[in-house]
Coordinates of C-alpha atoms in Angstrom, one line a residue:
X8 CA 147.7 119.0 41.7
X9 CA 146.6 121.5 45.0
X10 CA 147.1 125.0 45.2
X11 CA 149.6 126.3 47.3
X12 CA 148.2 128.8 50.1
X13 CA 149.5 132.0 48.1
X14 CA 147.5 130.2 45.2
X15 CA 144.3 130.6 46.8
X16 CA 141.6 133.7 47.8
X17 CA 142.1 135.0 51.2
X18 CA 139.0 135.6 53.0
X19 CA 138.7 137.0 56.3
X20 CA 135.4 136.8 58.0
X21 CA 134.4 138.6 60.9
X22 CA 132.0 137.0 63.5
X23 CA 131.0 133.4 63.9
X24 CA 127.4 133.5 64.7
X25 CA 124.9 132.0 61.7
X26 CA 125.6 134.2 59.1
X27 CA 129.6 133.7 59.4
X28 CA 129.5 130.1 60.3
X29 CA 127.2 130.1 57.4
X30 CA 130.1 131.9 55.1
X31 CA 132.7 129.2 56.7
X32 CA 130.6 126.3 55.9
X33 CA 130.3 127.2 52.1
X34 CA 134.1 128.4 51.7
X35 CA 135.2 125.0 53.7
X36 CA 133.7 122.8 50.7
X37 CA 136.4 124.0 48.3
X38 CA 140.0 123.8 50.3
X39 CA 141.5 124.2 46.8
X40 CA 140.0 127.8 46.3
X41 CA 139.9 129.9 49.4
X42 CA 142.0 129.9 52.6
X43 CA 140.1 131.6 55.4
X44 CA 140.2 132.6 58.4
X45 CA 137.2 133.3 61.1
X46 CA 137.6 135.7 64.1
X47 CA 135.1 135.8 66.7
X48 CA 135.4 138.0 69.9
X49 CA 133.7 135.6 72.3
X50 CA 134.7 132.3 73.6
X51 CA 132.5 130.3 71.3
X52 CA 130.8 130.8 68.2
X53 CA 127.1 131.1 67.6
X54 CA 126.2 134.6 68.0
X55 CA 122.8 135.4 69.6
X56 CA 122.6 131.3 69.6
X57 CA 124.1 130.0 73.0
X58 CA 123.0 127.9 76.0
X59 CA 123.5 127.9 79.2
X60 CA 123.7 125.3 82.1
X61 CA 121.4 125.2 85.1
X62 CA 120.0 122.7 87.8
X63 CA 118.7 119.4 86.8
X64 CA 117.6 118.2 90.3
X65 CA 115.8 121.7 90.3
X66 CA 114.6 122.6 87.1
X67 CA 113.9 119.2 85.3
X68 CA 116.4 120.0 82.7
X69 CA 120.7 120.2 82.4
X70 CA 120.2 123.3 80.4
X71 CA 118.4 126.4 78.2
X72 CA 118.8 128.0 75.2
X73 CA 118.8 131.2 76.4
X74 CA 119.4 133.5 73.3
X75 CA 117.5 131.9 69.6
X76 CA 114.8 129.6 70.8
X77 CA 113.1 128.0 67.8
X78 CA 111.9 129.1 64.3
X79 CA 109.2 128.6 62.1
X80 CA 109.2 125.0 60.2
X81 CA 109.6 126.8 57.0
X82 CA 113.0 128.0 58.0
X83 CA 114.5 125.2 55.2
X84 CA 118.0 126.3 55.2
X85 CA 118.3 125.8 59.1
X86 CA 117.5 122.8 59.2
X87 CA 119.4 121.7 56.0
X88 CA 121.9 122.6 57.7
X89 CA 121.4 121.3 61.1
X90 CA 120.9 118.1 59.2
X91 CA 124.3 118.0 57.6
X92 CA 125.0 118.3 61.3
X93 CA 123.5 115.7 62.6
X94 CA 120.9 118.2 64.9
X95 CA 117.3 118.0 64.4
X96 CA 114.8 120.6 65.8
X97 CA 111.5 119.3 67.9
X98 CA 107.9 120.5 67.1
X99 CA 105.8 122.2 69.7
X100 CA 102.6 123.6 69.2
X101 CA 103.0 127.3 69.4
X102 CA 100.5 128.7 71.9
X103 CA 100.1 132.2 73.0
X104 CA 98.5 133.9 75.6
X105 CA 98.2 137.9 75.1
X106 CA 97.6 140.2 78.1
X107 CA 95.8 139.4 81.2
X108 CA 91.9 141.1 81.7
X109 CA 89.4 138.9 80.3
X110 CA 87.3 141.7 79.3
X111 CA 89.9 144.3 77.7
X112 CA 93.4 142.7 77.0
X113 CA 93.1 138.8 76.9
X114 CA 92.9 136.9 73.9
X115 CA 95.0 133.2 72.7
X116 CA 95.2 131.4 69.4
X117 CA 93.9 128.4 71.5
X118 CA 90.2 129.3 72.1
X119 CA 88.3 132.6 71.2
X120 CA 87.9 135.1 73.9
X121 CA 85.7 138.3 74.6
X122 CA 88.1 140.4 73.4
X123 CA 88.2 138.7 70.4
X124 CA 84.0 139.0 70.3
X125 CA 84.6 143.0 70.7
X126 CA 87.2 143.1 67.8
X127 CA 84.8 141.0 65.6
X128 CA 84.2 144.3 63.1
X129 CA 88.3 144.9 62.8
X130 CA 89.3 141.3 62.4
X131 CA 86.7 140.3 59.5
X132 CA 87.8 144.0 57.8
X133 CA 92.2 142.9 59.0
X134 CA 91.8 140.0 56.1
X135 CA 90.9 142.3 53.2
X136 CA 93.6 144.8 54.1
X137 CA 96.2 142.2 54.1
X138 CA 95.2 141.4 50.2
X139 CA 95.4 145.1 49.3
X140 CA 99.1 145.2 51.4
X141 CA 100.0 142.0 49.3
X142 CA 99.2 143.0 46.0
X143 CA 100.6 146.7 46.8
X144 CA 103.7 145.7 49.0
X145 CA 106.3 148.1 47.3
X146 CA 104.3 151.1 48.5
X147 CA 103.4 149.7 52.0
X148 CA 106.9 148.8 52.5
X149 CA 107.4 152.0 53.1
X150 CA 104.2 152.8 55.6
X151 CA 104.4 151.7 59.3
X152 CA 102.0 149.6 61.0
X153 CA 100.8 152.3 63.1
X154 CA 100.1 154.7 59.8
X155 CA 98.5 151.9 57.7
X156 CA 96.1 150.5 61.0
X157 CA 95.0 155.2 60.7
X158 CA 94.9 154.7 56.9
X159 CA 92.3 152.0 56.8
X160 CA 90.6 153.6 60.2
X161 CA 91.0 150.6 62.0
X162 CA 90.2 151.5 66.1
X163 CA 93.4 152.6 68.4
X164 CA 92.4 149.3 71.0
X165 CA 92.7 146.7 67.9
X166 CA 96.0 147.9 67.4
X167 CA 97.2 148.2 70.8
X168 CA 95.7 144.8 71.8
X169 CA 96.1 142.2 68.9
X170 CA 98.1 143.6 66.4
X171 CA 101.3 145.3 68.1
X172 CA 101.7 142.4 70.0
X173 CA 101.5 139.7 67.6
X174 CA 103.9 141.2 65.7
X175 CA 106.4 141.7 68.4
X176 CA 105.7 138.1 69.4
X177 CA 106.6 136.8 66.1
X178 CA 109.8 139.1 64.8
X179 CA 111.0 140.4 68.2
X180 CA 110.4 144.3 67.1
X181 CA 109.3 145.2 70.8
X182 CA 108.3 148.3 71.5
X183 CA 109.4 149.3 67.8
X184 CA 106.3 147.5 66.1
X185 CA 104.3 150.5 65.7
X186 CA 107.1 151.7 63.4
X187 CA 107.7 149.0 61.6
X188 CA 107.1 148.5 57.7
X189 CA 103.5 146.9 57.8
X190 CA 104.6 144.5 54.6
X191 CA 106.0 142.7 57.8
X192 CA 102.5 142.2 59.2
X193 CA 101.4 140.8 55.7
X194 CA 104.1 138.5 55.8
X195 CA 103.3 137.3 58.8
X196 CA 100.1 135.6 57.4
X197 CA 100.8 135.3 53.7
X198 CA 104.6 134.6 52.8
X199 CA 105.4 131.1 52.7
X200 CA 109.0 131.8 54.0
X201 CA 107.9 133.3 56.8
X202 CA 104.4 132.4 57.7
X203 CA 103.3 130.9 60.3
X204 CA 99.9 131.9 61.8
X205 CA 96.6 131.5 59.8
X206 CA 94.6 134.1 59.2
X207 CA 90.5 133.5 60.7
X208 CA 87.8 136.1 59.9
X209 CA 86.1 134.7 63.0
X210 CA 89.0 134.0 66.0
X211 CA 91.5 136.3 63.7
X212 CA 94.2 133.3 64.6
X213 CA 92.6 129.8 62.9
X214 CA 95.2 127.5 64.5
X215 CA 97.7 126.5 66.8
X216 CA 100.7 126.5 64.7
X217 CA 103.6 123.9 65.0
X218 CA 106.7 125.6 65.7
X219 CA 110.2 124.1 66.1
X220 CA 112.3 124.2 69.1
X221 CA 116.3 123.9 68.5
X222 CA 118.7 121.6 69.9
X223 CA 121.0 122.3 72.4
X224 CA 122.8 125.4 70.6
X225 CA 126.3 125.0 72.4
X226 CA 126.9 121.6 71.0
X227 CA 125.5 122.7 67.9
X228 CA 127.4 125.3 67.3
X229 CA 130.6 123.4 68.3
X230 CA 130.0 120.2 65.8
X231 CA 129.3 123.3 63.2
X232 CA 133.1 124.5 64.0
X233 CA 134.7 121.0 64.1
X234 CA 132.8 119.9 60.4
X235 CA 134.0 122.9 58.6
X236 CA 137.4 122.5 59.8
X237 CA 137.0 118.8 58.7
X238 CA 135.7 119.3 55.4
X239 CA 138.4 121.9 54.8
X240 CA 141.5 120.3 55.3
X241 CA 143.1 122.9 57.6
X242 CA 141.9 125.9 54.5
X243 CA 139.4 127.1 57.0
X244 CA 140.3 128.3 60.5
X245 CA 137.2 129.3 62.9
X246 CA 139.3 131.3 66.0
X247 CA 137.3 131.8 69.2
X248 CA 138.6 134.8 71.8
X249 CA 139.9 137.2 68.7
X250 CA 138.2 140.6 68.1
X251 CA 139.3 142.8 64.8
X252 CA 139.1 146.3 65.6
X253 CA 139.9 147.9 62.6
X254 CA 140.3 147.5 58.7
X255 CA 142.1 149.2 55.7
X256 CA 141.5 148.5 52.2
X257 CA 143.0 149.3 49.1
X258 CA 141.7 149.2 45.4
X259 CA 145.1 147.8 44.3
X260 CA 145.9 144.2 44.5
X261 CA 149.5 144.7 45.3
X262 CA 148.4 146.1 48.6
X263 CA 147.1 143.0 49.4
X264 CA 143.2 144.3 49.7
X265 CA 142.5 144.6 53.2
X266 CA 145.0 145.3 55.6
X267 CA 143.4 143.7 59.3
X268 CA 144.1 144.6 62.7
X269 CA 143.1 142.1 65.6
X270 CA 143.2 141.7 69.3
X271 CA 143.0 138.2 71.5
X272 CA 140.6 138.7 74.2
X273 CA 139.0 136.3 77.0
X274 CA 135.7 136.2 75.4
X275 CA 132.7 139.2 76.2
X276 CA 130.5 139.4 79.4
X277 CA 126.7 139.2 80.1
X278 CA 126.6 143.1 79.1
X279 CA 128.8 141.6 75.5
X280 CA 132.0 143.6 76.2
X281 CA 134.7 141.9 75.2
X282 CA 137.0 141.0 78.9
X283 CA 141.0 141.9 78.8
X284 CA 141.8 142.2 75.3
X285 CA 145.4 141.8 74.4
X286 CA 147.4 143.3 71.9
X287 CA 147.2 144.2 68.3
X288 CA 148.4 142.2 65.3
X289 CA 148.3 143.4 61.6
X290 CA 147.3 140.8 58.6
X291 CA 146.8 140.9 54.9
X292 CA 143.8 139.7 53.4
X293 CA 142.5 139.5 50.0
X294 CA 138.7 139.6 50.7
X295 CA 136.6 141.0 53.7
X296 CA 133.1 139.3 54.7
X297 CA 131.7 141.0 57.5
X298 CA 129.1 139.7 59.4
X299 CA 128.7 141.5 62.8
X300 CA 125.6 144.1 63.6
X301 CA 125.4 146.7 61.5
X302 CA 126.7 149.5 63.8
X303 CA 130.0 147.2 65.0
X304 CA 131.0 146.9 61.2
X305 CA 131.0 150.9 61.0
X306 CA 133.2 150.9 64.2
X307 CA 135.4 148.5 62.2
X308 CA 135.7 149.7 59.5
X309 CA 135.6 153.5 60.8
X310 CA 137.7 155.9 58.8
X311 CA 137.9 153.6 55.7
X312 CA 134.3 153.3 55.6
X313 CA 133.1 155.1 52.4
X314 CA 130.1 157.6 52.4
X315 CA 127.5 154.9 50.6
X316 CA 128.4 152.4 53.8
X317 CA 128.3 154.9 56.2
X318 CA 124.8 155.7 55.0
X319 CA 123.1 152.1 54.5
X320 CA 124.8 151.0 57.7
X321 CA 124.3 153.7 59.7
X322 CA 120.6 153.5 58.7
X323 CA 120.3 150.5 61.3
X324 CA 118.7 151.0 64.2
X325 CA 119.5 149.0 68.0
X326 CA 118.1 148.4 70.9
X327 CA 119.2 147.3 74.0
X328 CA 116.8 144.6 76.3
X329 CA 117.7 142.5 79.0
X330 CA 116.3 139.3 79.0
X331 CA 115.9 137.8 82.9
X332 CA 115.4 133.7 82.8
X333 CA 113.7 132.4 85.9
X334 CA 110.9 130.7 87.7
X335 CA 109.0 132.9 89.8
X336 CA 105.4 131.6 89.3
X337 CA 103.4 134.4 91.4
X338 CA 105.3 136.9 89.0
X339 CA 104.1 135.2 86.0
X340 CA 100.7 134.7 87.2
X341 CA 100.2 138.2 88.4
X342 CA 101.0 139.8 84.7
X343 CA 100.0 136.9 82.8
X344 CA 97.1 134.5 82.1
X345 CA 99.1 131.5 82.7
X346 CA 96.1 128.6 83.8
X347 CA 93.1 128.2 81.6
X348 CA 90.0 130.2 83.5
X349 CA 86.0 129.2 81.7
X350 CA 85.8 133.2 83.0
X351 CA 88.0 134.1 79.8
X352 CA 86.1 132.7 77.0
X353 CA 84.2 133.7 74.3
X354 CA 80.4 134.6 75.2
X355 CA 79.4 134.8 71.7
X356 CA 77.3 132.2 70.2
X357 CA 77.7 129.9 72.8
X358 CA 76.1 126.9 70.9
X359 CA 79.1 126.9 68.3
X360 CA 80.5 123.0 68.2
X361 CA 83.8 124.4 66.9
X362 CA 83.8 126.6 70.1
X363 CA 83.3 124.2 72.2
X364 CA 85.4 121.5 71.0
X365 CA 88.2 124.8 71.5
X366 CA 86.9 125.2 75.1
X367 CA 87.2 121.4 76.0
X368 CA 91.0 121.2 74.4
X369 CA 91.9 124.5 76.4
X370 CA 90.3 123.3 79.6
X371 CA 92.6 120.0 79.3
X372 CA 95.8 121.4 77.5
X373 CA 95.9 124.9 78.0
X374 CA 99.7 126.1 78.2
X375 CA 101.1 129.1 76.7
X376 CA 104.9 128.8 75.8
X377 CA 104.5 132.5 74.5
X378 CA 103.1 135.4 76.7
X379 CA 102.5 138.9 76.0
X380 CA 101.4 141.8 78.0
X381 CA 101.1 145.9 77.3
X382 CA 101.9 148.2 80.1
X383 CA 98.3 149.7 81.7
X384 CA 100.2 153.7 81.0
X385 CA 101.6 152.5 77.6
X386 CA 99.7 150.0 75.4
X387 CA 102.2 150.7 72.7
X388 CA 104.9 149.3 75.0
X389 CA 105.1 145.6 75.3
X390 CA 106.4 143.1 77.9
X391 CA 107.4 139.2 76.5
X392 CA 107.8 136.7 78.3
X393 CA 108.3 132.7 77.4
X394 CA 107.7 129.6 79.6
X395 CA 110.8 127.3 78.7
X396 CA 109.9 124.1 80.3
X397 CA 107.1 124.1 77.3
X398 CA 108.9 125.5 74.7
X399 CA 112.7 123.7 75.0
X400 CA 112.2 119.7 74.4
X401 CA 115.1 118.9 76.9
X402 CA 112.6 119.3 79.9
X403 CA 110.5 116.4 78.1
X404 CA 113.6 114.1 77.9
X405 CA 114.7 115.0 74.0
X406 CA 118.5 114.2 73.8
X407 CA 120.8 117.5 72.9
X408 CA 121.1 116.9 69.6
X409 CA 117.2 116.4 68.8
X410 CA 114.3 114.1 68.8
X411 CA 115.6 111.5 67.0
X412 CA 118.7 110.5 68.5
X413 CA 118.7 108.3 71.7
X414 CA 120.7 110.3 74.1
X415 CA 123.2 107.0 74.9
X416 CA 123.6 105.7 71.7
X417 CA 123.0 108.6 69.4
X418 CA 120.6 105.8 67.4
X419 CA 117.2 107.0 66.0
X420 CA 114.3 106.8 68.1
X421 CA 111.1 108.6 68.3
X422 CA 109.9 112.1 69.4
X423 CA 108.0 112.3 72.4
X424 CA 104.3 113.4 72.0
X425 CA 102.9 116.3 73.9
X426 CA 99.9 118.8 73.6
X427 CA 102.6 121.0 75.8
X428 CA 101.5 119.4 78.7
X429 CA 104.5 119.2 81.3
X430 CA 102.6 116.4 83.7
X431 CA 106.4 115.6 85.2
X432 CA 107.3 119.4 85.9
X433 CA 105.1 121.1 89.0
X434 CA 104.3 124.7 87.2
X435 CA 105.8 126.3 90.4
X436 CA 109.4 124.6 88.7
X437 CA 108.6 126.0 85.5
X438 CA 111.8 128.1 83.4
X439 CA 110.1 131.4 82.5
X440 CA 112.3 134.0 80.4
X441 CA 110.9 137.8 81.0
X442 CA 112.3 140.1 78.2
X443 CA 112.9 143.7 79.3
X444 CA 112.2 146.0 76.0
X445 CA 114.7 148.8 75.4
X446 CA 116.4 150.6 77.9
X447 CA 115.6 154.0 77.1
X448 CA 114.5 156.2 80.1
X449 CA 110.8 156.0 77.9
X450 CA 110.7 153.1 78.0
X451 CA 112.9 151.5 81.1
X452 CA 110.6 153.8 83.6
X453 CA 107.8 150.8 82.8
X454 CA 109.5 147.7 83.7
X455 CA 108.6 145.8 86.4
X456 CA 111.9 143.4 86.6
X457 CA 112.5 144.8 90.5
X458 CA 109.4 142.4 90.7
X459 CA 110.6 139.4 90.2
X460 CA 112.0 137.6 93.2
X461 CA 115.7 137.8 92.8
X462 CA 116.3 134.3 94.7
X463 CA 114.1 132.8 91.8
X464 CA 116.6 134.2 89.4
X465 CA 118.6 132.0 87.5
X466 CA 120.2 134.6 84.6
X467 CA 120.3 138.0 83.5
X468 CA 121.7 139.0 80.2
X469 CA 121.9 142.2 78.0
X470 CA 120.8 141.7 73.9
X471 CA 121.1 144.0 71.3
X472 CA 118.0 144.2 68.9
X473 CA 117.6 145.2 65.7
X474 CA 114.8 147.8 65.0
X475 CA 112.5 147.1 62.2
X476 CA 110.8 150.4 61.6
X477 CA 109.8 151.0 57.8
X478 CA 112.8 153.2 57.4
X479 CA 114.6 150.1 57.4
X480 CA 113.5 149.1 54.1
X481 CA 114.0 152.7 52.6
X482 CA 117.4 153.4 53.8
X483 CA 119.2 149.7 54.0
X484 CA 117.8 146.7 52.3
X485 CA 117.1 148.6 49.1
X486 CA 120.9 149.5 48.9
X487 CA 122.5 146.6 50.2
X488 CA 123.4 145.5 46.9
X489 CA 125.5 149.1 46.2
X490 CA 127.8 148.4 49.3
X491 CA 128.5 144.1 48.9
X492 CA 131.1 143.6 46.8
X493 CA 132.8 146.7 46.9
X494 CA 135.7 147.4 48.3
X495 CA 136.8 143.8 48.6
X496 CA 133.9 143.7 51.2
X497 CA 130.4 141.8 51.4
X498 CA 128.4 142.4 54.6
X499 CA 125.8 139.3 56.0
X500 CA 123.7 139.4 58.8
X501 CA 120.1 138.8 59.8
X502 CA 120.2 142.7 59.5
X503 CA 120.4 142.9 56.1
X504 CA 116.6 141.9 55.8
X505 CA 114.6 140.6 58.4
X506 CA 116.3 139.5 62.0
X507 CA 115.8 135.8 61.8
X508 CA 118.0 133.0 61.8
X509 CA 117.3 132.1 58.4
X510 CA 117.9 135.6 57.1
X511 CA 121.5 135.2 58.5
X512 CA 121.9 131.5 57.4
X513 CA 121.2 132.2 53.7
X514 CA 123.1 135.6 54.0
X515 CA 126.1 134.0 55.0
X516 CA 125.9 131.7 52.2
X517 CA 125.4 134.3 50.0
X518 CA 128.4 136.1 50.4
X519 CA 130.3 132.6 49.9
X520 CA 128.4 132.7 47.1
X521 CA 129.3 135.8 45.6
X522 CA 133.3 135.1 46.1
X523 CA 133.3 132.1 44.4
X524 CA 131.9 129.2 46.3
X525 CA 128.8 127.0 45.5
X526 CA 125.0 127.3 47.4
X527 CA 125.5 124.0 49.5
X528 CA 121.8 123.1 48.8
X529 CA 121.4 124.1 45.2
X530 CA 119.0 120.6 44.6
X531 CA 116.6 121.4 47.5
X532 CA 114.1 123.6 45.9
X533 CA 112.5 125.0 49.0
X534 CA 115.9 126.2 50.4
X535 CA 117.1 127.4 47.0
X536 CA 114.0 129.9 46.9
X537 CA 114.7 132.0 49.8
X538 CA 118.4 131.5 48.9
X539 CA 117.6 133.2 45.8
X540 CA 115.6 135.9 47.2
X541 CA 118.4 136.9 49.7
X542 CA 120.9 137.0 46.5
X543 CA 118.8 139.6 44.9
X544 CA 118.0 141.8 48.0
X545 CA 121.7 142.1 49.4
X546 CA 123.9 141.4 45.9
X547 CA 121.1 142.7 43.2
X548 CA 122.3 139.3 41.4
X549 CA 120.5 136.1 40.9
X550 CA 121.5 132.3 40.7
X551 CA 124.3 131.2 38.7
X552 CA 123.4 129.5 34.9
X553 CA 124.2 126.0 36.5
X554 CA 121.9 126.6 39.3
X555 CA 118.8 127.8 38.1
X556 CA 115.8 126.9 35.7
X557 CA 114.8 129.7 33.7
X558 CA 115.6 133.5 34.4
X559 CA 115.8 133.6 38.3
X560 CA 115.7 130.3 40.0

């Protein structure tokens, strides 16, 4: 016998990018339980995840990802989940190229460079100090990367030349990576959930690391929409184009729980304002999930939110960038080492085999899909930049939804293999994507965007970033667990932790979780770990009996 609607949990969730698509997807496998509902204020869902069309006949490709790019292979709940989709992601080698001056600023995970010689002391010391952050990683959780890099006397140029900007490559912390918590540097190198780069005593990056490129996002993103109102049988409702503005809750059941108040608009702009929104509605709801920025659930929830929330939350720290996608080549090449040059290599022991065999591949392959450079007045400051036609598999002829599906008859077929080498594309075609760090007047004064030749621009768009300075994880993810829950409210986000699009995968599951529902991929051990993780970090609660072995997981 089913339950009637008035039978079941109502569940509101707020925002449709990963973590609240996430949230859907688990609530949508039991239509008997919950009926929910999904508002998001834009016209589609997928959060920081969209696409966006541009010029085949121009650009070699129909389309970019312009938002989330890729993620590390290790990200095991992505691609679960993409699976279920019927997505795949596409391996690329992930080669860097930091700063331009071959003497003072370049350096590439590809070959070794002098400025890797003139760091030689720092980098064989870096390795040791990353065991002593591991085995001590409550108390450097709470030192920045800037303090720790003084504490073990490392010199001001390593930090400023390979370490800021490796971490800002990797977690997007921007000019904030001096302030971040350095556990996040150690984790770089030495958590299997989130490592990616090898550590070298010698070239302090041993490897090119294979990194995974996503499908075309859009589509994605819509087939994640139309499954979860499949599998629910009309118990789940995803609503594009509907912003809540403000929530009341009540401890008493009677009143419902959570009385909602919601607005249609036409979607948000490139600055993510939401365009002519309509009038208010009120709803009842039984349950809250919340999984928008950390400062837009305060605005939400604003006079109802209670001292802890107001606290943890407002402990989250933004930033604004603006992320200009085009193809001016002299730009690129004027601020970046984009070409391999023999004037940029290492000149110590020139006789090594290994060395050579490094120069020989870079002389025939090199081609950086990541770039990083500091600003001459400002090495703290960073500029990124990435080259698209490298990074995004489309430009090699990968279908939309990922390398093994033929684009006409959605039938398996192989990846295509590169070493990142675009032969089709001319590099004077090539999609670049500059990212603009924080608009602060400190930081703004720096750019050089009124550089880049505005007929060779194809998009401008505004991002919030989350700020990982070690504050982060003394004020919020310590205490997440005190706010989810209470007040017939859990909170999800990539926030909550650590801004990836894993973090907000399994933290929308685990608010699912919490409420009732089951962890989707509870026999898939490499997903269930992080999933586990997540659950103790944001609800202080670990797996249920029927889905662990032993005490945790």
């Amino acid at each position: 016998m089913s339950a009637t609607t008035s039978d079941k949990k109502r569940v509101l969730i707020v925002g449709g990018g990963a973590a609240g698509m996430s949230a859907a997807f688990a609530f949508s496998q039991h239509p008997e339980l919950f009926d929910v509902t999904l508002y998001e204020r834009s016209a589609a869902t997928g959060g920081m995840a969209t696409s966006t069309p541009i010029d085949r006949e121009k650009y070699g490709a129909e389309y970019i990802n312009d938002g989330v790019q890729g993620a590390s292979p290790v990200f095991h709940n992505t691609y679960a989940m993409f699976d279920k989709l019927g997505f795949s992601a596409s391996d690329v080698g992930m080669q860097v190229s930091f700063g331009k001056d071959p003497e003072t600023e370049f350096w590439s995970n590809v070959f070794p460079s002098q400025v890797i010689d003139r760091f030689s002391a720092d980098i064989k010391k870096f390795g040791k100090v990353l065991t002593v952050i591991k085995t001590l990683e409550p108390v450097f959780a709470l030192i920045s990367v800037s303090a720790m890099l003084r504490m073990f006397m490392f010199s001001k140029e390593f930090g400023e030349v390979i370490v800021f900007p490796l971490v800002a490559l990797f977690f997007g912390t921007g000019n904030q990576t001096p302030f971040i918590s350095c556990a996040i540097l150690e984790r770089v190198f030495m958590d299997p959930n989130m490592r990616l780069f090898e550590y070298s005593p010698d070239t302090f990056l041993a490897s090119i690391p294979t990194m995974r490129a996503f499908p075309r996002l859009s589509e994605l993103y819509s087939a994640w929409k139309a499954l979860v109102e499949k599998d629910s049988q009309g118990s789940v409702r995803i609503i594009n184009g509907r912003e809540v503005t403000r929530v009341e809750r009540f401890s008493s059941k009677k009143m419902g729980g959570v009385l909602v108040w919601s607005r249609p608009t036409k979607g948000t702009n490139n600055e993510q304002a939401v365009v002519d929104p309509g009038r208010e509605i009120q709803e009842t709801f039984d349950e809250l999930v919340i999984c928008t920025d950390a400062d837009a659930a305060l605005v939400l929830l604003g006079k109802d939110a209670r001292w802890l929330e107001k606290r943890v939350l407002g402990n989250v720290k933004y930033l604004w960038d603006i992320t200009v996608t085009h193809n001016d080549i002299g730009y690129m090449e004027k601020y970046y080492q984009v070409k391999y040059d023999p004037c940029l290599t290492s000149r110590k022991d020139p006789n090594d085999h290994d060395k050579q065999e490094k120069f020989k591949f870079a002389e025939k392959y090199f081609s950086p899909l990541y770039f990083i450079r500091s600003y001459p007045s400002d090495k703290r400051k960073v500029e990124m930049s990435f080259d698209l036609t490298v990074y995004q598999p489309q430009f090699d002829g990968v279908p939309p939804r990922g390398p093994q599906f033929n684009k006409e008859s959605d039938t398996e077929s192989s990846s295509p293999t590169k070493e990142n080498a675009q032969d089709g594309i001319p590099l004077d075609k090539h999609v670049f994507q500059t990212i603009f760090l924080d608009n602060s007047p400190d930081s703004a004064r720096l750019w050089s965007k009124d550089e880049i030749d505005p007929e060779k621009i194809i998009l401008e768009k505004w991002w919030k970033q989350q700020s990982h300075r070690w504050q982060h994880y003394a004020g919020t993810v310590p205490w997440m667990g005190l706010i989810n829950g209470k007040n017939h409210t859990h909170f999800a986000g990539a926030w909550t932790i650590l801004n990836m699009h894993e973090i907000a995968v399994v933290s929308g599951l685990a608010a699912a979780y919490r409420l009732g529902a089951a962890y989707p991929f509870r026999d898939d051990e490499k997903c269930k770990r992080l999933f586990a993780l997540c659950l103790g970090a944001n609800h202080m609660a670990r797996l249920r009996k029927e889905d662990r072995k032993g005490l945790f997981v």
